[in-house]
Amino acid sequence: MFICENLGVNDAGHLSFAGQDTAALAARYGTPLYLMDEARIRRNCRVYRDAMRACFGESAMTLYASKANSFRQIYRIMQEEGMGVDVVSRGEIHTAARAGYDLSRAFYHGNAKSDADIAYAMDCGVGCFVVDNEDELHAVEAEAARRGTAQRILLRVTPGIDPHTYEAVNTGMVDSKFGRAIATGEAEALVRLALSLRHVRLLGFHCHVGSQVFAEDVFERAVDVMLRFIAQMRDTLGYTASVLDLGGGYGVRYTDADPTLDIAEKLRDVARVFHAVCAELSLSEPAVALEPGRSIVADAGLTLYTAQSVKRIRGYKNYVAVDGGMTDNPRFALYKSRYTVLPAGDMNAPRNMRCDLAGCCCESGDILQQDVALPDTLRRGDLVAVCTTGAYNYAMASNYNRVPRPCVVMLRDGDSYVAVRRETVDDLTGLDA
Ligand code: LLP
């Protein structure tokens, strides 16, 4: 009945999440409210880690792509779960460091790292840089030389694969802004350059084909292309990569229209291709890394809102407007992303009103979801839940219209705690001169 097993309905007819009454949580913490199910985050980590080990052996690395949701408590959980992390900015590095996360296990991504970013990451002891291009490679070499060290790096390579997901998250194509393409020979040139430098230590290669990936064989094709590239570098340059990082993880179910994936089974299919191609090419198997973000945290999240108005435009459509919107979840405005919307305070009422769920921003594009079914008894003051919001919601939240960002409340063992406090209007003016 529900898109995720941590959802339910309790005796009061309220939506429950991680076994807790969402109406009671809304009353306690206010709305809009991000809820995170800690046990689900940990479970998702274990699913990936166990499957990666089973498929690729002890050298397999599973990193949480922390761009999906970054705050201190998340990095503490990742540390406890034995996960590496993928970081993409000074802010994420700082947040991880302030959480006590061991950054020697972090991979540092990004296509436009400044000298200051590079120096900060080295100060913090970030284990591995994923170098995007020649300019960055020279900058990393220079900073490592200044320190008399050799920085461990991967090179980001573009395999030329279309993951058939939405355009904003396609990254594996030849004309991507990320990495250097195999097809044009520019990837090989980047490898030659890296091998000629004394203060970088090339561990291997990284590719990321896209996000919200469901298409049948995307990772299999990426593995095939990347292993052939590794073999080509061995044969032409005498260099054998010891790490192959395949980038982000699988897609998640936002609505009933999305398929259910068995991640362990999917990874077994990838591993079959990996072992077969390594054998075919007589390649010593590189350590395989994967960097899931969305599928670690998405279904561990839920957002609660309070309806502020119910508007019927006779002959046209209905709107339910809530106290949050594109400021806490810009994904429909940006990507037309689908979500499941539920009447959290009255789950047993018939859902007989088609409506758009509108946000509170002074912009008509501020829509959280189009054409959803809610009860026609819904009134101002009633709760509305948007499910599966644990990834790329808080992480992409803004203060547009000077709307303060919601708090993040973690649910654990029947209890709850504030992981990120609610922003106040004074926080907003706090930066102003
Ligand atoms: N590794 C790299 C290098 C990435 O660029 C990404 C995502 C990931 C890993 C994690 O991918 P995932 O497992 O989450 O699919 N804001 C967009 C998603 C952008 C993804 C960017 N890179 C959204 O809300 O759909």
Tab-separated table of C-alpha atoms and ligand atoms in Angstrom:
chain	number	residue	atom	x	y	z
A	1	MET	CA	0.000	0.000	0.000
A	2	PHE	CA	2.817	2.428	0.823
A	3	ILE	CA	5.779	3.348	-1.322
A	4	CYS	CA	8.149	2.659	1.578
A	5	GLU	CA	7.871	0.206	4.446
A	6	ASN	CA	8.605	2.861	7.109
A	7	LEU	CA	5.178	4.460	6.407
A	8	GLY	CA	1.930	3.360	8.041
A	9	VAL	CA	-1.402	4.449	9.492
A	10	ASN	CA	-2.011	4.384	13.256
A	11	ASP	CA	-5.243	3.918	15.227
A	12	ALA	CA	-5.907	7.658	15.190
A	13	GLY	CA	-5.914	7.571	11.376
A	14	HIS	CA	-2.657	9.544	11.285
A	15	LEU	CA	0.258	8.789	9.017
A	16	SER	CA	3.045	7.108	10.943
A	17	PHE	CA	6.682	7.293	9.938
A	18	ALA	CA	9.338	5.038	11.453
A	19	GLY	CA	6.571	3.899	13.800
A	20	GLN	CA	5.893	7.421	15.119
A	21	ASP	CA	2.788	9.607	14.836
A	22	THR	CA	3.482	12.369	12.331
A	23	ALA	CA	0.727	14.569	13.805
A	24	ALA	CA	2.364	14.385	17.236
A	25	LEU	CA	5.749	15.212	15.680
A	26	ALA	CA	4.265	18.192	13.819
A	27	ALA	CA	2.675	19.432	17.059
A	28	ARG	CA	5.978	19.095	18.882
A	29	TYR	CA	8.370	20.547	16.308
A	30	GLY	CA	6.140	22.707	14.082
A	31	THR	CA	5.910	22.671	10.292
A	32	PRO	CA	7.322	22.637	7.712
A	33	LEU	CA	9.312	19.782	9.142
A	34	TYR	CA	11.871	17.409	7.681
A	35	LEU	CA	11.762	14.010	9.360
A	36	MET	CA	14.569	11.473	8.924
A	37	ASP	CA	14.353	7.796	9.881
A	38	GLU	CA	17.791	6.941	11.248
A	39	ALA	CA	17.265	3.180	11.143
A	40	ARG	CA	16.368	3.407	7.449
A	41	ILE	CA	19.541	5.358	6.655
A	42	ARG	CA	21.602	2.717	8.446
A	43	ARG	CA	19.742	-0.101	6.738
A	44	ASN	CA	20.333	1.432	3.312
A	45	CYS	CA	24.058	1.767	4.070
A	46	ARG	CA	24.230	-1.904	5.057
A	47	VAL	CA	22.380	-3.069	1.964
A	48	TYR	CA	24.982	-1.373	-0.231
A	49	ARG	CA	28.008	-2.278	1.871
A	50	ASP	CA	27.083	-5.934	2.222
A	51	ALA	CA	26.261	-6.217	-1.486
A	52	MET	CA	29.466	-4.430	-2.538
A	53	ARG	CA	31.571	-6.773	-0.386
A	54	ALA	CA	29.739	-9.843	-1.629
A	55	CYS	CA	30.156	-8.774	-5.259
A	56	PHE	CA	33.591	-7.179	-5.337
A	57	GLY	CA	35.382	-8.540	-2.247
A	58	GLU	CA	37.024	-6.869	0.728
A	59	SER	CA	38.630	-4.105	-1.337
A	60	ALA	CA	35.189	-2.740	-2.358
A	61	MET	CA	34.484	0.805	-1.206
A	62	THR	CA	31.019	2.218	-0.531
A	63	LEU	CA	30.868	5.979	-0.175
A	64	TYR	CA	27.835	8.069	0.713
A	65	ALA	CA	27.475	10.971	-1.756
A	66	SER	CA	26.848	13.585	0.879
A	67	LYS	CA	25.536	16.158	-1.600
A	68	ALA	CA	22.245	14.279	-1.200
A	69	ASN	CA	21.902	15.483	2.377
A	70	SER	CA	24.697	17.048	4.377
A	71	PHE	CA	24.673	17.946	8.069
A	72	ARG	CA	26.857	16.854	10.930
A	73	GLN	CA	24.772	13.965	12.226
A	74	ILE	CA	24.723	12.322	8.794
A	75	TYR	CA	28.537	12.114	8.774
A	76	ARG	CA	28.528	10.639	12.299
A	77	ILE	CA	26.142	7.946	11.099
A	78	MET	CA	28.361	7.283	8.053
A	79	GLN	CA	31.396	6.978	10.306
A	80	GLU	CA	29.571	4.465	12.506
A	81	GLU	CA	28.377	2.498	9.484
A	82	GLY	CA	31.908	2.275	8.083
A	83	MET	CA	30.975	4.247	4.972
A	84	GLY	CA	33.337	6.425	2.961
A	85	VAL	CA	31.934	9.784	1.876
A	86	ASP	CA	31.958	11.759	-1.342
A	87	VAL	CA	32.312	15.493	-0.694
A	88	VAL	CA	32.030	18.251	-3.278
A	89	SER	CA	32.759	21.535	-1.531
A	90	ARG	CA	34.582	23.238	1.307
A	91	GLY	CA	31.236	23.362	3.108
A	92	GLU	CA	30.751	19.602	2.962
A	93	ILE	CA	34.377	18.983	3.974
A	94	HIS	CA	33.984	21.377	6.895
A	95	THR	CA	30.709	19.786	7.988
A	96	ALA	CA	32.264	16.312	7.895
A	97	ALA	CA	35.349	17.525	9.780
A	98	ARG	CA	33.174	19.179	12.427
A	99	ALA	CA	31.320	15.911	12.858
A	100	GLY	CA	34.608	14.153	13.618
A	101	TYR	CA	34.418	12.171	10.379
A	102	ASP	CA	37.750	10.621	9.336
A	103	LEU	CA	38.338	12.476	6.069
A	104	SER	CA	41.087	10.141	4.958
A	105	ARG	CA	38.106	8.063	3.758
A	106	ALA	CA	36.640	10.932	1.707
A	107	PHE	CA	36.720	11.397	-2.067
A	108	TYR	CA	36.669	15.042	-3.105
A	109	HIS	CA	34.707	15.743	-6.305
A	110	GLY	CA	33.968	18.873	-8.306
A	111	ASN	CA	34.842	20.393	-11.650
A	112	ALA	CA	35.904	23.840	-10.431
A	113	LYS	CA	37.961	23.556	-7.259
A	114	SER	CA	39.761	26.791	-6.384
A	115	ASP	CA	43.297	26.959	-4.979
A	116	ALA	CA	41.743	27.754	-1.603
A	117	ASP	CA	39.433	24.715	-1.865
A	118	ILE	CA	42.376	22.467	-2.712
A	119	ALA	CA	44.477	23.800	0.158
A	120	TYR	CA	41.580	23.468	2.617
A	121	ALA	CA	40.919	19.880	1.571
A	122	MET	CA	44.614	19.029	2.033
A	123	ASP	CA	44.621	20.774	5.442
A	124	CYS	CA	41.700	18.547	6.441
A	125	GLY	CA	43.461	15.415	5.204
A	126	VAL	CA	40.943	14.499	2.491
A	127	GLY	CA	42.079	11.087	1.298
A	128	CYS	CA	41.537	11.263	-2.417
A	129	PHE	CA	40.846	14.005	-4.949
A	130	VAL	CA	38.751	13.132	-7.970
A	131	VAL	CA	40.470	15.378	-10.480
A	132	ASP	CA	38.242	16.667	-13.263
A	133	ASN	CA	40.602	18.362	-15.731
A	134	GLU	CA	44.140	19.558	-16.565
A	135	ASP	CA	43.822	22.895	-14.775
A	136	GLU	CA	42.857	21.192	-11.549
A	137	LEU	CA	45.576	18.592	-11.964
A	138	HIS	CA	48.255	21.304	-12.193
A	139	ALA	CA	46.771	23.102	-9.182
A	140	VAL	CA	46.710	19.929	-7.056
A	141	GLU	CA	50.286	19.122	-8.128
A	142	ALA	CA	51.419	22.632	-7.161
A	143	GLU	CA	49.768	22.566	-3.730
A	144	ALA	CA	51.052	19.061	-2.950
A	145	ALA	CA	54.547	20.110	-4.081
A	146	ARG	CA	54.420	23.106	-1.735
A	147	ARG	CA	53.651	20.685	1.089
A	148	GLY	CA	56.260	18.156	-0.002
A	149	THR	CA	53.605	15.440	-0.300
A	150	ALA	CA	51.981	13.347	-3.003
A	151	GLN	CA	48.199	13.627	-3.173
A	152	ARG	CA	46.230	10.500	-3.996
A	153	ILE	CA	43.931	11.097	-6.934
A	154	LEU	CA	41.445	9.533	-9.299
A	155	LEU	CA	40.808	11.010	-12.729
A	156	ARG	CA	37.240	11.666	-13.790
A	157	VAL	CA	36.601	10.070	-17.134
A	158	THR	CA	33.495	10.440	-19.303
A	159	PRO	CA	32.471	7.058	-20.731
A	160	GLY	CA	29.934	8.394	-23.265
A	161	ILE	CA	26.861	6.657	-21.863
A	162	ASP	CA	23.307	7.974	-21.834
A	163	PRO	CA	21.638	6.807	-18.601
A	164	HIS	CA	18.125	7.740	-19.854
A	165	THR	CA	17.316	9.836	-16.833
A	166	TYR	CA	16.482	13.557	-16.794
A	167	GLU	CA	18.859	15.942	-18.511
A	168	ALA	CA	19.973	17.958	-15.483
A	169	VAL	CA	21.572	14.847	-13.965
A	170	ASN	CA	23.060	13.258	-17.114
A	171	THR	CA	26.795	13.375	-16.652
A	172	GLY	CA	28.353	10.501	-18.542
A	173	MET	CA	28.003	11.892	-22.067
A	174	VAL	CA	30.962	13.058	-24.150
A	175	ASP	CA	29.872	16.715	-24.031
A	176	SER	CA	29.355	16.742	-20.251
A	177	LYS	CA	30.864	19.550	-18.181
A	178	PHE	CA	32.430	16.833	-16.029
A	179	GLY	CA	35.625	14.929	-16.622
A	180	ARG	CA	37.468	14.171	-19.859
A	181	ALA	CA	36.029	11.941	-22.542
A	182	ILE	CA	37.476	8.602	-23.548
A	183	ALA	CA	36.068	8.970	-27.070
A	184	THR	CA	37.994	12.155	-27.878
A	185	GLY	CA	41.361	10.935	-26.547
A	186	GLU	CA	41.299	13.690	-23.932
A	187	ALA	CA	40.981	11.186	-21.089
A	188	GLU	CA	44.191	9.491	-22.225
A	189	ALA	CA	45.956	12.848	-22.412
A	190	LEU	CA	44.886	13.574	-18.830
A	191	VAL	CA	46.301	10.205	-17.724
A	192	ARG	CA	49.617	10.946	-19.454
A	193	LEU	CA	49.797	14.284	-17.675
A	194	ALA	CA	48.980	12.767	-14.264
A	195	LEU	CA	51.662	10.103	-14.723
A	196	SER	CA	54.252	12.781	-15.520
A	197	LEU	CA	53.685	14.675	-12.252
A	198	ARG	CA	55.651	13.895	-9.086
A	199	HIS	CA	53.220	15.113	-6.421
A	200	VAL	CA	50.110	13.237	-7.390
A	201	ARG	CA	49.646	9.497	-7.028
A	202	LEU	CA	47.173	8.164	-9.565
A	203	LEU	CA	45.012	5.433	-8.017
A	204	GLY	CA	42.647	4.990	-10.916
A	205	PHE	CA	39.530	6.324	-12.583
A	206	HIS	CA	36.099	7.612	-11.760
A	207	CYS	CA	32.959	7.910	-13.840
A	208	HIS	CA	29.414	8.930	-13.006
A	209	VAL	CA	26.784	8.464	-15.658
A	210	GLY	CA	23.756	10.028	-13.989
A	211	SER	CA	21.348	10.034	-11.100
A	212	GLN	CA	17.938	8.423	-10.450
A	213	VAL	CA	19.201	5.559	-12.631
A	214	PHE	CA	16.785	2.715	-13.378
A	215	ALA	CA	17.657	1.818	-16.964
A	216	GLU	CA	18.529	-1.856	-17.231
A	217	ASP	CA	22.210	-2.008	-17.918
A	218	VAL	CA	23.709	1.446	-17.309
A	219	PHE	CA	26.283	0.284	-14.756
A	220	GLU	CA	27.102	-2.821	-16.789
A	221	ARG	CA	27.856	-0.653	-19.822
A	222	ALA	CA	29.889	1.771	-17.704
A	223	VAL	CA	31.929	-1.123	-16.270
A	224	ASP	CA	32.564	-2.476	-19.739
A	225	VAL	CA	33.716	0.869	-21.158
A	226	MET	CA	35.829	1.729	-18.127
A	227	LEU	CA	37.579	-1.655	-17.944
A	228	ARG	CA	38.437	-1.442	-21.632
A	229	PHE	CA	39.859	2.020	-20.979
A	230	ILE	CA	41.914	0.659	-18.078
A	231	ALA	CA	43.265	-2.100	-20.332
A	232	GLN	CA	44.045	0.440	-23.040
A	233	MET	CA	46.034	2.553	-20.563
A	234	ARG	CA	47.905	-0.566	-19.469
A	235	ASP	CA	48.737	-1.468	-23.063
A	236	THR	CA	49.681	2.021	-24.277
A	237	LEU	CA	51.120	3.678	-21.153
A	238	GLY	CA	52.089	0.704	-18.999
A	239	TYR	CA	49.864	2.036	-16.229
A	240	THR	CA	47.356	-0.242	-14.482
A	241	ALA	CA	44.632	1.407	-12.420
A	242	SER	CA	44.004	-0.076	-8.991
A	243	VAL	CA	40.674	1.693	-8.327
A	244	LEU	CA	37.540	1.959	-10.457
A	245	ASP	CA	34.892	4.277	-9.025
A	246	LEU	CA	31.502	3.920	-10.714
A	247	GLY	CA	29.880	7.030	-9.209
A	248	GLY	CA	26.357	7.354	-7.841
A	249	GLY	CA	23.881	4.667	-6.950
A	250	TYR	CA	20.492	3.466	-8.132
A	251	GLY	CA	17.199	5.325	-8.380
A	252	VAL	CA	14.515	5.318	-5.709
A	253	ARG	CA	10.736	4.965	-5.731
A	254	TYR	CA	8.983	8.298	-5.464
A	255	THR	CA	5.584	7.060	-6.651
A	256	ASP	CA	3.945	3.753	-7.483
A	257	ALA	CA	4.999	4.297	-11.100
A	258	ASP	CA	8.670	3.761	-10.153
A	259	PRO	CA	9.980	0.196	-10.084
A	260	THR	CA	11.210	-1.543	-6.939
A	261	LEU	CA	14.873	-2.441	-7.258
A	262	ASP	CA	16.731	-5.153	-5.430
A	263	ILE	CA	20.103	-3.438	-5.063
A	264	ALA	CA	21.979	-6.615	-4.121
A	265	GLU	CA	20.612	-8.346	-7.203
A	266	LYS	CA	21.424	-5.363	-9.465
A	267	LEU	CA	24.991	-5.266	-8.160
A	268	ARG	CA	25.368	-8.999	-8.776
A	269	ASP	CA	24.554	-8.346	-12.445
A	270	VAL	CA	27.187	-5.582	-12.550
A	271	ALA	CA	29.725	-7.867	-10.857
A	272	ARG	CA	29.143	-10.618	-13.419
A	273	VAL	CA	30.105	-8.230	-16.217
A	274	PHE	CA	33.013	-6.880	-14.183
A	275	HIS	CA	34.569	-10.302	-13.523
A	276	ALA	CA	33.967	-11.488	-17.088
A	277	VAL	CA	35.519	-8.416	-18.733
A	278	CYS	CA	38.509	-8.436	-16.358
A	279	ALA	CA	39.090	-12.080	-17.291
A	280	GLU	CA	38.673	-11.377	-21.011
A	281	LEU	CA	41.244	-8.562	-20.837
A	282	SER	CA	43.560	-10.413	-18.409
A	283	LEU	CA	43.217	-7.424	-16.132
A	284	SER	CA	44.028	-7.680	-12.440
A	285	GLU	CA	40.756	-6.634	-10.839
A	286	PRO	CA	40.728	-3.047	-9.571
A	287	ALA	CA	39.036	-2.208	-6.259
A	288	VAL	CA	35.508	-1.077	-7.075
A	289	ALA	CA	33.960	2.001	-5.466
A	290	LEU	CA	30.347	3.182	-5.583
A	291	GLU	CA	28.954	6.500	-4.335
A	292	PRO	CA	25.199	6.239	-3.715
A	293	GLY	CA	23.543	9.365	-2.334
A	294	ARG	CA	19.848	9.379	-3.157
A	295	SER	CA	19.247	5.711	-2.391
A	296	ILE	CA	20.915	6.024	1.031
A	297	VAL	CA	18.726	8.838	2.343
A	298	ALA	CA	15.687	9.468	0.090
A	299	ASP	CA	13.233	6.991	1.592
A	300	ALA	CA	14.522	7.840	5.075
A	301	GLY	CA	12.969	11.305	4.676
A	302	LEU	CA	9.470	12.764	4.843
A	303	THR	CA	8.343	16.392	4.878
A	304	LEU	CA	5.328	17.594	6.843
A	305	TYR	CA	3.451	20.770	5.961
A	306	THR	CA	0.368	22.540	7.268
A	307	ALA	CA	-2.265	23.542	4.716
A	308	GLN	CA	-2.827	27.291	4.648
A	309	SER	CA	-5.576	27.484	2.057
A	310	VAL	CA	-7.753	25.301	-0.132
A	311	LYS	CA	-8.768	27.120	-3.290
A	312	ARG	CA	-11.175	25.856	-5.927
A	313	ILE	CA	-11.134	27.543	-9.311
A	314	ARG	CA	-14.453	26.336	-10.717
A	315	GLY	CA	-14.080	24.672	-14.089
A	316	TYR	CA	-10.270	24.715	-13.832
A	317	LYS	CA	-8.399	23.232	-10.916
A	318	ASN	CA	-7.914	23.181	-7.164
A	319	TYR	CA	-4.962	24.309	-5.103
A	320	VAL	CA	-3.882	23.301	-1.639
A	321	ALA	CA	-1.252	25.784	-0.482
A	322	VAL	CA	1.108	24.864	2.349
A	323	ASP	CA	3.586	26.613	4.655
A	324	GLY	CA	6.677	25.447	2.721
A	325	GLY	CA	7.461	24.915	-0.959
A	326	MET	CA	10.281	25.335	-3.454
A	327	THR	CA	12.464	26.734	-0.677
A	328	ASP	CA	12.549	23.383	1.127
A	329	ASN	CA	11.954	21.198	-1.967
A	330	PRO	CA	12.827	22.760	-5.340
A	331	ARG	CA	12.786	19.443	-7.209
A	332	PHE	CA	9.396	19.769	-8.893
A	333	ALA	CA	10.160	23.350	-9.910
A	334	LEU	CA	13.538	22.264	-11.298
A	335	TYR	CA	12.965	18.780	-12.690
A	336	LYS	CA	9.200	18.146	-12.573
A	337	SER	CA	10.034	15.372	-10.104
A	338	ARG	CA	7.148	13.243	-8.958
A	339	TYR	CA	6.332	12.643	-5.293
A	340	THR	CA	3.696	10.827	-3.285
A	341	VAL	CA	1.544	13.260	-1.277
A	342	LEU	CA	-0.541	12.081	1.686
A	343	PRO	CA	-3.119	13.656	4.027
A	344	ALA	CA	-1.065	12.869	7.150
A	345	GLY	CA	-3.766	13.902	9.629
A	346	ASP	CA	-6.624	11.921	8.100
A	347	MET	CA	-5.339	8.926	6.221
A	348	ASN	CA	-8.711	7.150	6.208
A	349	ALA	CA	-10.633	9.922	4.441
A	350	PRO	CA	-11.439	9.278	0.775
A	351	ARG	CA	-8.977	11.100	-1.473
A	352	ASN	CA	-11.534	12.584	-3.790
A	353	MET	CA	-10.103	16.003	-4.641
A	354	ARG	CA	-7.574	16.429	-7.459
A	355	CYS	CA	-5.383	19.431	-6.748
A	356	ASP	CA	-1.985	20.988	-7.157
A	357	LEU	CA	0.086	21.233	-4.005
A	358	ALA	CA	1.371	24.814	-4.011
A	359	GLY	CA	4.130	26.359	-1.971
A	360	CYS	CA	4.115	29.639	-0.065
A	361	CYS	CA	6.552	31.573	-2.274
A	362	CYS	CA	5.516	34.609	-4.240
A	363	GLU	CA	6.068	32.879	-7.588
A	364	SER	CA	3.616	30.808	-9.617
A	365	GLY	CA	6.350	28.231	-10.358
A	366	ASP	CA	6.401	27.363	-6.667
A	367	ILE	CA	4.506	24.100	-6.981
A	368	LEU	CA	5.458	21.046	-4.929
A	369	GLN	CA	3.422	18.622	-6.988
A	370	GLN	CA	0.782	18.711	-9.721
A	371	ASP	CA	-2.443	16.764	-9.811
A	372	VAL	CA	-2.443	14.849	-6.547
A	373	ALA	CA	-5.407	13.312	-4.723
A	374	LEU	CA	-6.312	14.658	-1.278
A	375	PRO	CA	-9.593	14.493	0.693
A	376	ASP	CA	-12.085	17.257	-0.150
A	377	THR	CA	-12.547	17.610	3.595
A	378	LEU	CA	-9.004	19.003	3.870
A	379	ARG	CA	-8.986	22.433	5.545
A	380	ARG	CA	-6.556	25.148	6.578
A	381	GLY	CA	-4.578	23.793	9.522
A	382	ASP	CA	-4.573	20.164	8.316
A	383	LEU	CA	-1.344	18.247	7.748
A	384	VAL	CA	0.015	17.252	4.353
A	385	ALA	CA	3.010	14.920	3.947
A	386	VAL	CA	5.358	14.669	0.974
A	387	CYS	CA	7.153	11.308	1.045
A	388	THR	CA	10.676	10.263	0.055
A	389	THR	CA	12.200	13.709	0.603
A	390	GLY	CA	15.406	12.626	2.348
A	391	ALA	CA	17.620	13.282	-0.697
A	392	TYR	CA	18.253	16.602	-2.439
A	393	ASN	CA	15.638	18.494	-0.405
A	394	TYR	CA	17.317	19.980	2.677
A	395	ALA	CA	20.544	19.864	0.645
A	396	MET	CA	19.005	22.095	-2.041
A	397	ALA	CA	16.906	24.294	0.247
A	398	SER	CA	17.166	28.045	-0.140
A	399	ASN	CA	16.038	31.210	1.571
A	400	TYR	CA	14.198	32.549	-1.457
A	401	ASN	CA	11.589	35.064	-0.325
A	402	ARG	CA	13.537	35.091	2.958
A	403	VAL	CA	11.770	31.922	4.006
A	404	PRO	CA	13.728	30.267	6.860
A	405	ARG	CA	14.654	26.635	6.324
A	406	PRO	CA	12.821	23.937	8.347
A	407	CYS	CA	14.486	21.902	11.065
A	408	VAL	CA	15.623	18.333	10.482
A	409	VAL	CA	14.346	15.936	13.119
A	410	MET	CA	15.786	12.437	13.367
A	411	LEU	CA	13.623	9.546	14.479
A	412	ARG	CA	15.410	6.806	16.379
A	413	ASP	CA	14.115	3.895	18.478
A	414	GLY	CA	10.686	5.447	19.058
A	415	ASP	CA	12.267	8.746	20.057
A	416	SER	CA	13.227	11.905	18.186
A	417	TYR	CA	15.914	14.574	18.288
A	418	VAL	CA	16.751	17.754	16.405
A	419	ALA	CA	19.659	17.155	13.999
A	420	VAL	CA	19.465	20.639	12.424
A	421	ARG	CA	17.562	23.366	14.239
A	422	ARG	CA	14.927	25.463	12.527
A	423	GLU	CA	16.258	28.672	10.982
A	424	THR	CA	14.894	31.888	12.471
A	425	VAL	CA	14.340	35.226	10.782
A	426	ASP	CA	17.261	36.491	12.871
A	427	ASP	CA	19.477	33.843	11.288
A	428	LEU	CA	18.514	35.397	7.957
A	429	THR	CA	19.520	38.923	8.915
A	430	GLY	CA	22.561	37.640	10.797
A	431	LEU	CA	24.734	37.877	7.701
A	432	ASP	CA	23.591	41.357	6.673
A	433	ALA	CA	25.838	44.378	7.329
B	1	LLP	N1	28.830	10.717	-7.408
B	1	LLP	C1	28.876	11.804	-8.182
B	1	LLP	C2	30.139	12.199	-8.789
B	1	LLP	C3	27.718	12.566	-8.410
B	1	LLP	O1	27.776	13.636	-9.196
B	1	LLP	C4	26.492	12.176	-7.799
B	1	LLP	C5	25.276	12.949	-7.999
B	1	LLP	C6	26.496	11.036	-6.973
B	1	LLP	C7	27.691	10.329	-6.815
B	1	LLP	C8	25.258	10.554	-6.279
B	1	LLP	O2	24.301	10.097	-7.165
B	1	LLP	P1	22.955	9.421	-6.593
B	1	LLP	O3	23.315	8.117	-5.924
B	1	LLP	O4	22.382	10.371	-5.587
B	1	LLP	O5	22.108	9.234	-7.775
B	1	LLP	N2	19.835	17.411	-7.502
B	1	LLP	C9	19.479	16.293	-8.358
B	1	LLP	C10	20.514	15.176	-8.291
B	1	LLP	C11	21.884	15.623	-8.704
B	1	LLP	C12	22.895	14.507	-8.605
B	1	LLP	C13	24.262	15.024	-8.783
B	1	LLP	N3	25.293	14.052	-8.636
B	1	LLP	C14	18.108	15.775	-7.944
B	1	LLP	O6	17.542	16.318	-7.007
B	1	LLP	O7	17.587	14.849	-8.563
